[in-house]
PDB file of C-alpha atoms in Angstrom:
ATOM      1  CA  MET A  26     100.195  62.192  92.260  1.00  0.00           C
ATOM      2  CA  GLY A  27     102.808  64.856  91.721  1.00  0.00           C
ATOM      3  CA  ARG A  28     105.644  65.666  94.023  1.00  0.00           C
ATOM      4  CA  VAL A  29     105.274  68.086  96.949  1.00  0.00           C
ATOM      5  CA  ILE A  30     106.128  71.422  95.315  1.00  0.00           C
ATOM      6  CA  ARG A  31     108.595  73.999  96.614  1.00  0.00           C
ATOM      7  CA  ALA A  32     105.931  76.339  97.990  1.00  0.00           C
ATOM      8  CA  GLN A  33     104.605  73.508 100.177  1.00  0.00           C
ATOM      9  CA  ARG A  34     108.051  72.478 101.390  1.00  0.00           C
ATOM     10  CA  LYS A  35     108.742  76.033 102.517  1.00  0.00           C
ATOM     11  CA  GLY A  36     105.934  75.770 105.046  1.00  0.00           C
ATOM     12  CA  ALA A  37     107.702  72.985 106.914  1.00  0.00           C
ATOM     13  CA  GLY A  38     110.710  75.169 107.718  1.00  0.00           C
ATOM     14  CA  SER A  39     113.859  73.002 107.974  1.00  0.00           C
ATOM     15  CA  VAL A  40     116.306  74.374 105.366  1.00  0.00           C
ATOM     16  CA  PHE A  41     113.928  77.238 104.603  1.00  0.00           C
ATOM     17  CA  VAL A  42     113.962  78.919 108.027  1.00  0.00           C
ATOM     18  CA  SER A  43     115.329  82.459 108.142  1.00  0.00           C
ATOM     19  CA  HIS A  44     118.948  83.019 109.158  1.00  0.00           C
ATOM     20  CA  THR A  45     118.582  84.966 112.379  1.00  0.00           C
ATOM     21  CA  HIS A  46     121.665  83.935 114.343  1.00  0.00           C
ATOM     22  CA  HIS A  47     123.735  87.078 113.732  1.00  0.00           C
ATOM     23  CA  ARG A  48     120.828  89.539 113.813  1.00  0.00           C
ATOM     24  CA  LYS A  49     121.095  92.343 116.321  1.00  0.00           C
ATOM     25  CA  GLY A  50     117.651  92.175 117.911  1.00  0.00           C
ATOM     26  CA  LYS A  51     114.192  93.568 117.304  1.00  0.00           C
ATOM     27  CA  PRO A  52     114.306  97.296 116.587  1.00  0.00           C
ATOM     28  CA  ALA A  53     111.333  99.093 118.130  1.00  0.00           C
ATOM     29  CA  LEU A  54     110.372 102.476 119.541  1.00  0.00           C
ATOM     30  CA  ARG A  55     110.496 102.983 123.315  1.00  0.00           C
ATOM     31  CA  ALA A  56     107.674 101.425 125.305  1.00  0.00           C
ATOM     32  CA  VAL A  57     105.104 104.137 126.082  1.00  0.00           C
ATOM     33  CA  ASP A  58     105.599 105.544 129.583  1.00  0.00           C
ATOM     34  CA  PHE A  59     104.644 108.627 131.584  1.00  0.00           C
ATOM     35  CA  ALA A  60     107.533 110.675 130.134  1.00  0.00           C
ATOM     36  CA  GLU A  61     106.453 110.043 126.539  1.00  0.00           C
ATOM     37  CA  ARG A  62     102.753 110.562 127.231  1.00  0.00           C
ATOM     38  CA  ASN A  63     103.116 113.892 128.996  1.00  0.00           C
ATOM     39  CA  GLY A  64     106.459 115.438 128.074  1.00  0.00           C
ATOM     40  CA  TYR A  65     109.578 114.111 126.441  1.00  0.00           C
ATOM     41  CA  ILE A  66     112.691 112.115 127.283  1.00  0.00           C
ATOM     42  CA  LYS A  67     116.173 112.679 125.904  1.00  0.00           C
ATOM     43  CA  GLY A  68     118.429 109.911 124.630  1.00  0.00           C
ATOM     44  CA  VAL A  69     121.750 109.817 122.838  1.00  0.00           C
ATOM     45  CA  VAL A  70     122.651 107.786 119.741  1.00  0.00           C
ATOM     46  CA  LYS A  71     125.689 105.732 120.757  1.00  0.00           C
ATOM     47  CA  ASP A  72     126.191 103.671 117.630  1.00  0.00           C
ATOM     48  CA  ILE A  73     124.929 103.039 114.111  1.00  0.00           C
ATOM     49  CA  ILE A  74     125.174  99.325 113.320  1.00  0.00           C
ATOM     50  CA  HIS A  75     124.511  96.970 110.419  1.00  0.00           C
ATOM     51  CA  ASP A  76     121.870  94.308 110.912  1.00  0.00           C
ATOM     52  CA  PRO A  77     122.488  91.219 108.725  1.00  0.00           C
ATOM     53  CA  GLY A  78     119.621  90.585 106.322  1.00  0.00           C
ATOM     54  CA  ARG A  79     118.270  94.136 106.647  1.00  0.00           C
ATOM     55  CA  GLY A  80     118.912  96.933 104.185  1.00  0.00           C
ATOM     56  CA  ALA A  81     118.496  99.710 106.740  1.00  0.00           C
ATOM     57  CA  PRO A  82     121.072 100.446 109.465  1.00  0.00           C
ATOM     58  CA  LEU A  83     120.054 100.358 113.125  1.00  0.00           C
ATOM     59  CA  ALA A  84     120.735 103.018 115.748  1.00  0.00           C
ATOM     60  CA  VAL A  85     121.598 102.126 119.340  1.00  0.00           C
ATOM     61  CA  ALA A  86     120.222 104.843 121.616  1.00  0.00           C
ATOM     62  CA  TYR A  87     120.825 105.159 125.370  1.00  0.00           C
ATOM     63  CA  PHE A  88     118.081 106.602 127.588  1.00  0.00           C
ATOM     64  CA  LYS A  89     118.086 107.211 131.344  1.00  0.00           C
ATOM     65  CA  ASP A  90     115.547 105.017 133.078  1.00  0.00           C
ATOM     66  CA  PRO A  91     112.965 107.439 134.574  1.00  0.00           C
ATOM     67  CA  TYR A  92     112.232 105.141 137.523  1.00  0.00           C
ATOM     68  CA  ARG A  93     115.523 103.407 138.424  1.00  0.00           C
ATOM     69  CA  TYR A  94     119.153 104.392 138.428  1.00  0.00           C
ATOM     70  CA  LYS A  95     120.168 102.664 135.209  1.00  0.00           C
ATOM     71  CA  ILE A  96     120.639 103.187 131.469  1.00  0.00           C
ATOM     72  CA  LYS A  97     118.109 101.739 129.044  1.00  0.00           C
ATOM     73  CA  LYS A  98     119.467 100.738 125.633  1.00  0.00           C
ATOM     74  CA  GLU A  99     117.027 100.987 122.758  1.00  0.00           C
ATOM     75  CA  LEU A 100     117.400  99.724 119.199  1.00  0.00           C
ATOM     76  CA  PHE A 101     115.790 101.900 116.522  1.00  0.00           C
ATOM     77  CA  VAL A 102     115.636 101.600 112.753  1.00  0.00           C
ATOM     78  CA  ALA A 103     117.866 104.563 111.914  1.00  0.00           C
ATOM     79  CA  ALA A 104     116.406 107.585 110.146  1.00  0.00           C
ATOM     80  CA  GLU A 105     118.483 109.233 107.423  1.00  0.00           C
ATOM     81  CA  GLY A 106     120.695 111.927 108.953  1.00  0.00           C
ATOM     82  CA  MET A 107     121.135 110.210 112.324  1.00  0.00           C
ATOM     83  CA  HIS A 108     124.701 110.122 113.632  1.00  0.00           C
ATOM     84  CA  THR A 109     126.510 108.999 116.742  1.00  0.00           C
ATOM     85  CA  GLY A 110     126.496 111.495 119.593  1.00  0.00           C
ATOM     86  CA  MET A 111     123.241 113.006 118.401  1.00  0.00           C
ATOM     87  CA  PHE A 112     120.446 113.624 120.908  1.00  0.00           C
ATOM     88  CA  VAL A 113     117.033 112.147 120.147  1.00  0.00           C
ATOM     89  CA  TYR A 114     113.881 113.193 121.965  1.00  0.00           C
ATOM     90  CA  CYS A 115     110.862 110.934 122.401  1.00  0.00           C
ATOM     91  CA  GLY A 116     107.475 112.098 123.619  1.00  0.00           C
ATOM     92  CA  ARG A 117     104.472 114.283 123.044  1.00  0.00           C
ATOM     93  CA  LYS A 118     106.369 117.539 123.577  1.00  0.00           C
ATOM     94  CA  ALA A 119     109.383 116.597 121.434  1.00  0.00           C
ATOM     95  CA  GLN A 120     110.348 118.948 118.607  1.00  0.00           C
ATOM     96  CA  LEU A 121     109.803 118.158 114.961  1.00  0.00           C
ATOM     97  CA  THR A 122     113.377 117.271 113.988  1.00  0.00           C
ATOM     98  CA  ILE A 123     114.845 114.229 112.250  1.00  0.00           C
ATOM     99  CA  GLY A 124     115.157 111.204 114.518  1.00  0.00           C
ATOM    100  CA  ASN A 125     112.681 112.408 117.143  1.00  0.00           C
ATOM    101  CA  VAL A 126     109.697 110.254 118.070  1.00  0.00           C
ATOM    102  CA  MET A 127     106.314 111.831 118.703  1.00  0.00           C
ATOM    103  CA  PRO A 128     102.580 111.121 118.202  1.00  0.00           C
ATOM    104  CA  VAL A 129     101.399 111.737 114.631  1.00  0.00           C
ATOM    105  CA  GLY A 130      98.585 113.920 116.001  1.00  0.00           C
ATOM    106  CA  ASN A 131     101.203 116.490 117.082  1.00  0.00           C
ATOM    107  CA  MET A 132     102.817 116.706 113.641  1.00  0.00           C
ATOM    108  CA  PRO A 133     101.752 119.174 110.977  1.00  0.00           C
ATOM    109  CA  GLU A 134     100.174 117.834 107.797  1.00  0.00           C
ATOM    110  CA  GLY A 135     102.706 116.846 105.158  1.00  0.00           C
ATOM    111  CA  THR A 136     105.280 115.594 107.679  1.00  0.00           C
ATOM    112  CA  ILE A 137     107.470 112.741 106.417  1.00  0.00           C
ATOM    113  CA  VAL A 138     107.697 109.960 109.020  1.00  0.00           C
ATOM    114  CA  CYS A 139     108.953 106.398 109.402  1.00  0.00           C
ATOM    115  CA  ASN A 140     108.731 103.634 112.040  1.00  0.00           C
ATOM    116  CA  LEU A 141     105.034 104.354 112.304  1.00  0.00           C
ATOM    117  CA  GLU A 142     102.809 102.549 114.795  1.00  0.00           C
ATOM    118  CA  GLU A 143      99.862 100.684 113.305  1.00  0.00           C
ATOM    119  CA  LYS A 144      98.098 100.350 116.659  1.00  0.00           C
ATOM    120  CA  THR A 145      98.764 102.666 119.586  1.00  0.00           C
ATOM    121  CA  GLY A 146     101.747 101.470 121.592  1.00  0.00           C
ATOM    122  CA  ASP A 147     102.883  98.650 119.274  1.00  0.00           C
ATOM    123  CA  ARG A 148     106.341 100.313 119.037  1.00  0.00           C
ATOM    124  CA  GLY A 149     106.479 100.858 115.275  1.00  0.00           C
ATOM    125  CA  LYS A 150     105.348  98.582 112.468  1.00  0.00           C
ATOM    126  CA  LEU A 151     104.966 100.591 109.221  1.00  0.00           C
ATOM    127  CA  ALA A 152     107.524 102.224 106.880  1.00  0.00           C
ATOM    128  CA  ARG A 153     110.632 100.496 108.236  1.00  0.00           C
ATOM    129  CA  ALA A 154     112.415  99.288 105.080  1.00  0.00           C
ATOM    130  CA  SER A 155     115.409 101.275 103.828  1.00  0.00           C
ATOM    131  CA  GLY A 156     114.463 104.568 102.164  1.00  0.00           C
ATOM    132  CA  ASN A 157     110.784 104.193 103.028  1.00  0.00           C
ATOM    133  CA  TYR A 158     108.534 106.808 104.592  1.00  0.00           C
ATOM    134  CA  ALA A 159     104.899 107.578 105.287  1.00  0.00           C
ATOM    135  CA  THR A 160     103.278 111.000 104.961  1.00  0.00           C
ATOM    136  CA  VAL A 161     100.844 112.627 107.382  1.00  0.00           C
ATOM    137  CA  ILE A 162      97.933 113.763 105.205  1.00  0.00           C
ATOM    138  CA  ALA A 163      95.199 115.103 107.473  1.00  0.00           C
ATOM    139  CA  HIS A 164      94.034 115.204 111.079  1.00  0.00           C
ATOM    140  CA  ASN A 165      90.544 114.855 112.473  1.00  0.00           C
ATOM    141  CA  PRO A 166      90.706 116.355 115.984  1.00  0.00           C
ATOM    142  CA  ASP A 167      87.091 115.380 116.794  1.00  0.00           C
ATOM    143  CA  THR A 168      87.611 111.631 116.367  1.00  0.00           C
ATOM    144  CA  LYS A 169      91.346 111.863 117.282  1.00  0.00           C
ATOM    145  CA  ARG A 170      92.332 110.123 114.068  1.00  0.00           C
ATOM    146  CA  THR A 171      94.960 110.894 111.454  1.00  0.00           C
ATOM    147  CA  ARG A 172      95.114 109.978 107.779  1.00  0.00           C
ATOM    148  CA  ILE A 173      98.459 108.588 106.620  1.00  0.00           C
ATOM    149  CA  LYS A 174      99.834 107.752 103.180  1.00  0.00           C
ATOM    150  CA  LEU A 175     101.887 104.558 103.394  1.00  0.00           C
ATOM    151  CA  PRO A 176     104.911 103.668 101.205  1.00  0.00           C
ATOM    152  CA  SER A 177     102.670 101.513  98.986  1.00  0.00           C
ATOM    153  CA  GLY A 178     100.588 104.586  98.164  1.00  0.00           C
ATOM    154  CA  CYS A 179      97.679 103.196 100.176  1.00  0.00           C
ATOM    155  CA  LYS A 180      95.999 105.593 102.601  1.00  0.00           C
ATOM    156  CA  LYS A 181      95.162 104.517 106.133  1.00  0.00           C
ATOM    157  CA  VAL A 182      93.350 106.140 109.042  1.00  0.00           C
ATOM    158  CA  ILE A 183      95.087 105.547 112.376  1.00  0.00           C
ATOM    159  CA  PRO A 184      94.654 106.943 115.914  1.00  0.00           C
ATOM    160  CA  SER A 185      96.449 110.281 116.424  1.00  0.00           C
ATOM    161  CA  ALA A 186      98.138 108.898 119.548  1.00  0.00           C
ATOM    162  CA  ASN A 187     100.238 106.529 117.397  1.00  0.00           C
ATOM    163  CA  ARG A 188     103.893 107.510 117.452  1.00  0.00           C
ATOM    164  CA  ALA A 189     106.317 107.766 114.560  1.00  0.00           C
ATOM    165  CA  MET A 190     109.893 108.831 113.980  1.00  0.00           C
ATOM    166  CA  VAL A 191     110.410 112.001 111.980  1.00  0.00           C
ATOM    167  CA  GLY A 192     112.297 111.535 108.715  1.00  0.00           C
ATOM    168  CA  ILE A 193     112.851 108.715 106.226  1.00  0.00           C
ATOM    169  CA  VAL A 194     114.557 105.401 106.903  1.00  0.00           C
ATOM    170  CA  ALA A 195     118.302 105.418 106.197  1.00  0.00           C
ATOM    171  CA  GLY A 196     119.884 103.214 103.532  1.00  0.00           C
ATOM    172  CA  GLY A 197     117.663 104.485 100.709  1.00  0.00           C
ATOM    173  CA  GLY A 198     118.538 103.980  97.038  1.00  0.00           C
ATOM    174  CA  ARG A 199     119.721 100.462  97.780  1.00  0.00           C
ATOM    175  CA  ILE A 200     117.797  98.929  94.890  1.00  0.00           C
ATOM    176  CA  ASP A 201     118.978 101.539  92.373  1.00  0.00           C
ATOM    177  CA  LYS A 202     122.325  99.814  92.021  1.00  0.00           C
ATOM    178  CA  PRO A 203     122.119  96.669  89.895  1.00  0.00           C
ATOM    179  CA  MET A 204     123.340  93.372  91.350  1.00  0.00           C
ATOM    180  CA  LEU A 205     125.456  92.729  88.209  1.00  0.00           C
ATOM    181  CA  LYS A 206     126.564  89.256  89.173  1.00  0.00           C
ATOM    182  CA  ALA A 207     125.108  86.145  90.722  1.00  0.00           C
ATOM    183  CA  GLY A 208     127.624  86.183  93.564  1.00  0.00           C
ATOM    184  CA  ARG A 209     126.115  89.367  94.963  1.00  0.00           C
ATOM    185  CA  ALA A 210     122.623  87.863  94.959  1.00  0.00           C
ATOM    186  CA  TYR A 211     124.066  84.749  96.592  1.00  0.00           C
ATOM    187  CA  HIS A 212     125.522  86.742  99.487  1.00  0.00           C
ATOM    188  CA  LYS A 213     122.403  88.901  99.820  1.00  0.00           C
ATOM    189  CA  TYR A 214     120.104  85.909 100.298  1.00  0.00           C
ATOM    190  CA  LYS A 215     122.676  83.974 102.347  1.00  0.00           C
ATOM    191  CA  ALA A 216     122.090  86.530 105.098  1.00  0.00           C
ATOM    192  CA  LYS A 217     118.303  86.402 104.703  1.00  0.00           C
ATOM    193  CA  ARG A 218     117.011  82.890 104.007  1.00  0.00           C
ATOM    194  CA  ASN A 219     117.144  80.052 101.476  1.00  0.00           C
ATOM    195  CA  SER A 220     115.135  81.635  98.665  1.00  0.00           C
ATOM    196  CA  TRP A 221     117.700  81.929  95.867  1.00  0.00           C
ATOM    197  CA  PRO A 222     118.265  80.759  93.138  1.00  0.00           C
ATOM    198  CA  LYS A 223     114.652  80.103  92.106  1.00  0.00           C
ATOM    199  CA  VAL A 224     113.949  77.575  89.394  1.00  0.00           C
ATOM    200  CA  ARG A 225     110.955  78.625  87.277  1.00  0.00           C
ATOM    201  CA  GLY A 226     107.951  76.344  87.274  1.00  0.00           C
ATOM    202  CA  VAL A 227     107.866  76.083  83.458  1.00  0.00           C
ATOM    203  CA  ALA A 228     111.459  74.795  83.519  1.00  0.00           C
ATOM    204  CA  MET A 229     110.469  71.811  85.681  1.00  0.00           C
ATOM    205  CA  ASN A 230     108.938  68.431  84.895  1.00  0.00           C
ATOM    206  CA  PRO A 231     105.201  67.848  85.315  1.00  0.00           C
ATOM    207  CA  VAL A 232     105.815  65.858  88.502  1.00  0.00           C
ATOM    208  CA  GLU A 233     107.451  68.821  90.229  1.00  0.00           C
ATOM    209  CA  HIS A 234     105.215  71.720  89.291  1.00  0.00           C
ATOM    210  CA  PRO A 235     101.792  72.408  87.729  1.00  0.00           C
ATOM    211  CA  HIS A 236     103.505  74.509  85.027  1.00  0.00           C
ATOM    212  CA  GLY A 237     106.094  71.846  84.178  1.00  0.00           C
ATOM    213  CA  GLY A 238     106.457  69.680  81.064  1.00  0.00           C
ATOM    214  CA  GLY A 239     105.497  70.189  77.452  1.00  0.00           C
ATOM    215  CA  ASN A 240     107.638  70.477  74.349  1.00  0.00           C
ATOM    216  CA  HIS A 241     108.106  74.190  74.815  1.00  0.00           C
ATOM    217  CA  GLN A 242     108.390  76.077  78.056  1.00  0.00           C
ATOM    218  CA  HIS A 243     104.833  77.250  78.393  1.00  0.00           C
ATOM    219  CA  ILE A 244     102.281  77.192  81.175  1.00  0.00           C
ATOM    220  CA  GLY A 245      99.643  75.487  79.035  1.00  0.00           C
ATOM    221  CA  LYS A 246      96.716  76.679  81.163  1.00  0.00           C
ATOM    222  CA  ALA A 247      95.524  79.894  82.755  1.00  0.00           C
ATOM    223  CA  SER A 248      98.070  81.144  85.299  1.00  0.00           C
ATOM    224  CA  THR A 249      95.331  82.351  87.646  1.00  0.00           C
ATOM    225  CA  VAL A 250      94.200  79.989  90.405  1.00  0.00           C
ATOM    226  CA  LYS A 251      91.363  80.383  92.849  1.00  0.00           C
ATOM    227  CA  ARG A 252      91.835  81.172  96.525  1.00  0.00           C
ATOM    228  CA  GLY A 253      90.531  77.814  97.702  1.00  0.00           C
ATOM    229  CA  THR A 254      92.777  75.709  95.462  1.00  0.00           C
ATOM    230  CA  SER A 255      94.672  72.879  97.142  1.00  0.00           C
ATOM    231  CA  ALA A 256      98.219  73.731  98.181  1.00  0.00           C
ATOM    232  CA  GLY A 257     100.041  71.764  95.470  1.00  0.00           C
ATOM    233  CA  ARG A 258      98.139  73.540  92.702  1.00  0.00           C
ATOM    234  CA  LYS A 259      98.401  77.050  94.125  1.00  0.00           C
ATOM    235  CA  VAL A 260     100.990  78.599  91.796  1.00  0.00           C
ATOM    236  CA  GLY A 261     100.928  81.608  89.516  1.00  0.00           C
ATOM    237  CA  LEU A 262      98.505  84.455  90.068  1.00  0.00           C
ATOM    238  CA  ILE A 263      96.643  83.485  93.230  1.00  0.00           C
ATOM    239  CA  ALA A 264      93.069  84.822  93.441  1.00  0.00           C
ATOM    240  CA  ALA A 265      93.909  87.610  90.984  1.00  0.00           C
ATOM    241  CA  ARG A 266      91.344  90.398  90.889  1.00  0.00           C
ATOM    242  CA  ARG A 267      92.611  91.420  87.475  1.00  0.00           C
ATOM    243  CA  THR A 268      95.429  90.457  85.123  1.00  0.00           C
ATOM    244  CA  GLY A 269      97.235  92.046  82.210  1.00  0.00           C
ATOM    245  CA  ARG A 270      98.900  95.371  81.715  1.00  0.00           C
ATOM    246  CA  ILE A 271      97.796  98.269  83.837  1.00  0.00           C
ATOM    247  CA  ARG A 272      96.512 100.791  81.332  1.00  0.00           C
ATOM    248  CA  GLY A 273      95.653 104.434  81.739  1.00  0.00           C
ATOM    249  CA  GLY A 274      96.979 106.941  84.251  1.00  0.00           C
ATOM    250  CA  LYS A 275      96.948 106.482  87.960  1.00  0.00           C
ATOM    251  CA  SER A 276      93.753 107.948  89.388  1.00  0.00           C
ATOM    252  CA  THR A 277      94.315 109.751  92.699  1.00  0.00           C
ATOM    253  CA  ASP A 278      91.388 110.328  94.987  1.00  0.00           C
ATOM    254  CA  LYS A 279      91.149 113.870  96.285  1.00  0.00           C
ATOM    255  CA  ASP A 280      91.695 114.173 100.031  1.00  0.00           C
TER     256      ASP A 280
END
């Protein structure tokens, strides 16, 4: 019997849980209400704040509650170009300007959006990492569906009633700058979770990892493992459809 490997220990939590104590809250679009469904509602960006463990800044927006005499504070993932004191409009009749939130069905094809809803009313799930965006490709007014290109390059068909924020997520170009020293990686992951530094499997002993041991650092067996493998053996390329270099150009399907 080998030891319980790192991937298994991560499942138990304990020292591997994410560091959420200083985080600012869950950023999401406004909950869908009458104002957003039929017209628009105006809010003002009060502050742009840093969220620990997140590359993108957050925007604190204040909206008037349509039903009670109070101010509603909303936390958005900031779009590039947002600034304090700026007005943002949310709703079906909002204009197509950076930072506004509207249904993708009301946007022209080719619009760059972020904070996109995967299911209607889920308050934004896709294209939320810094510098990311999705593109509106095509509308089908008969079925009320819209085709979207996601940051991964994958295309997805979603209901046209799903909302999105116009523009790209702020904080882009973050990965262009090299880390340069271990201390920077240390502080980056200190804010996120215990996942650094990572010891390679081939550098371990056989008791600690399926790739460990041997007189040279080599895997010694195929690095692909099947989907149903037991947890302690599931390392390397899990249920790989293909391996090796990707050769040839990228084929794009015509839309």
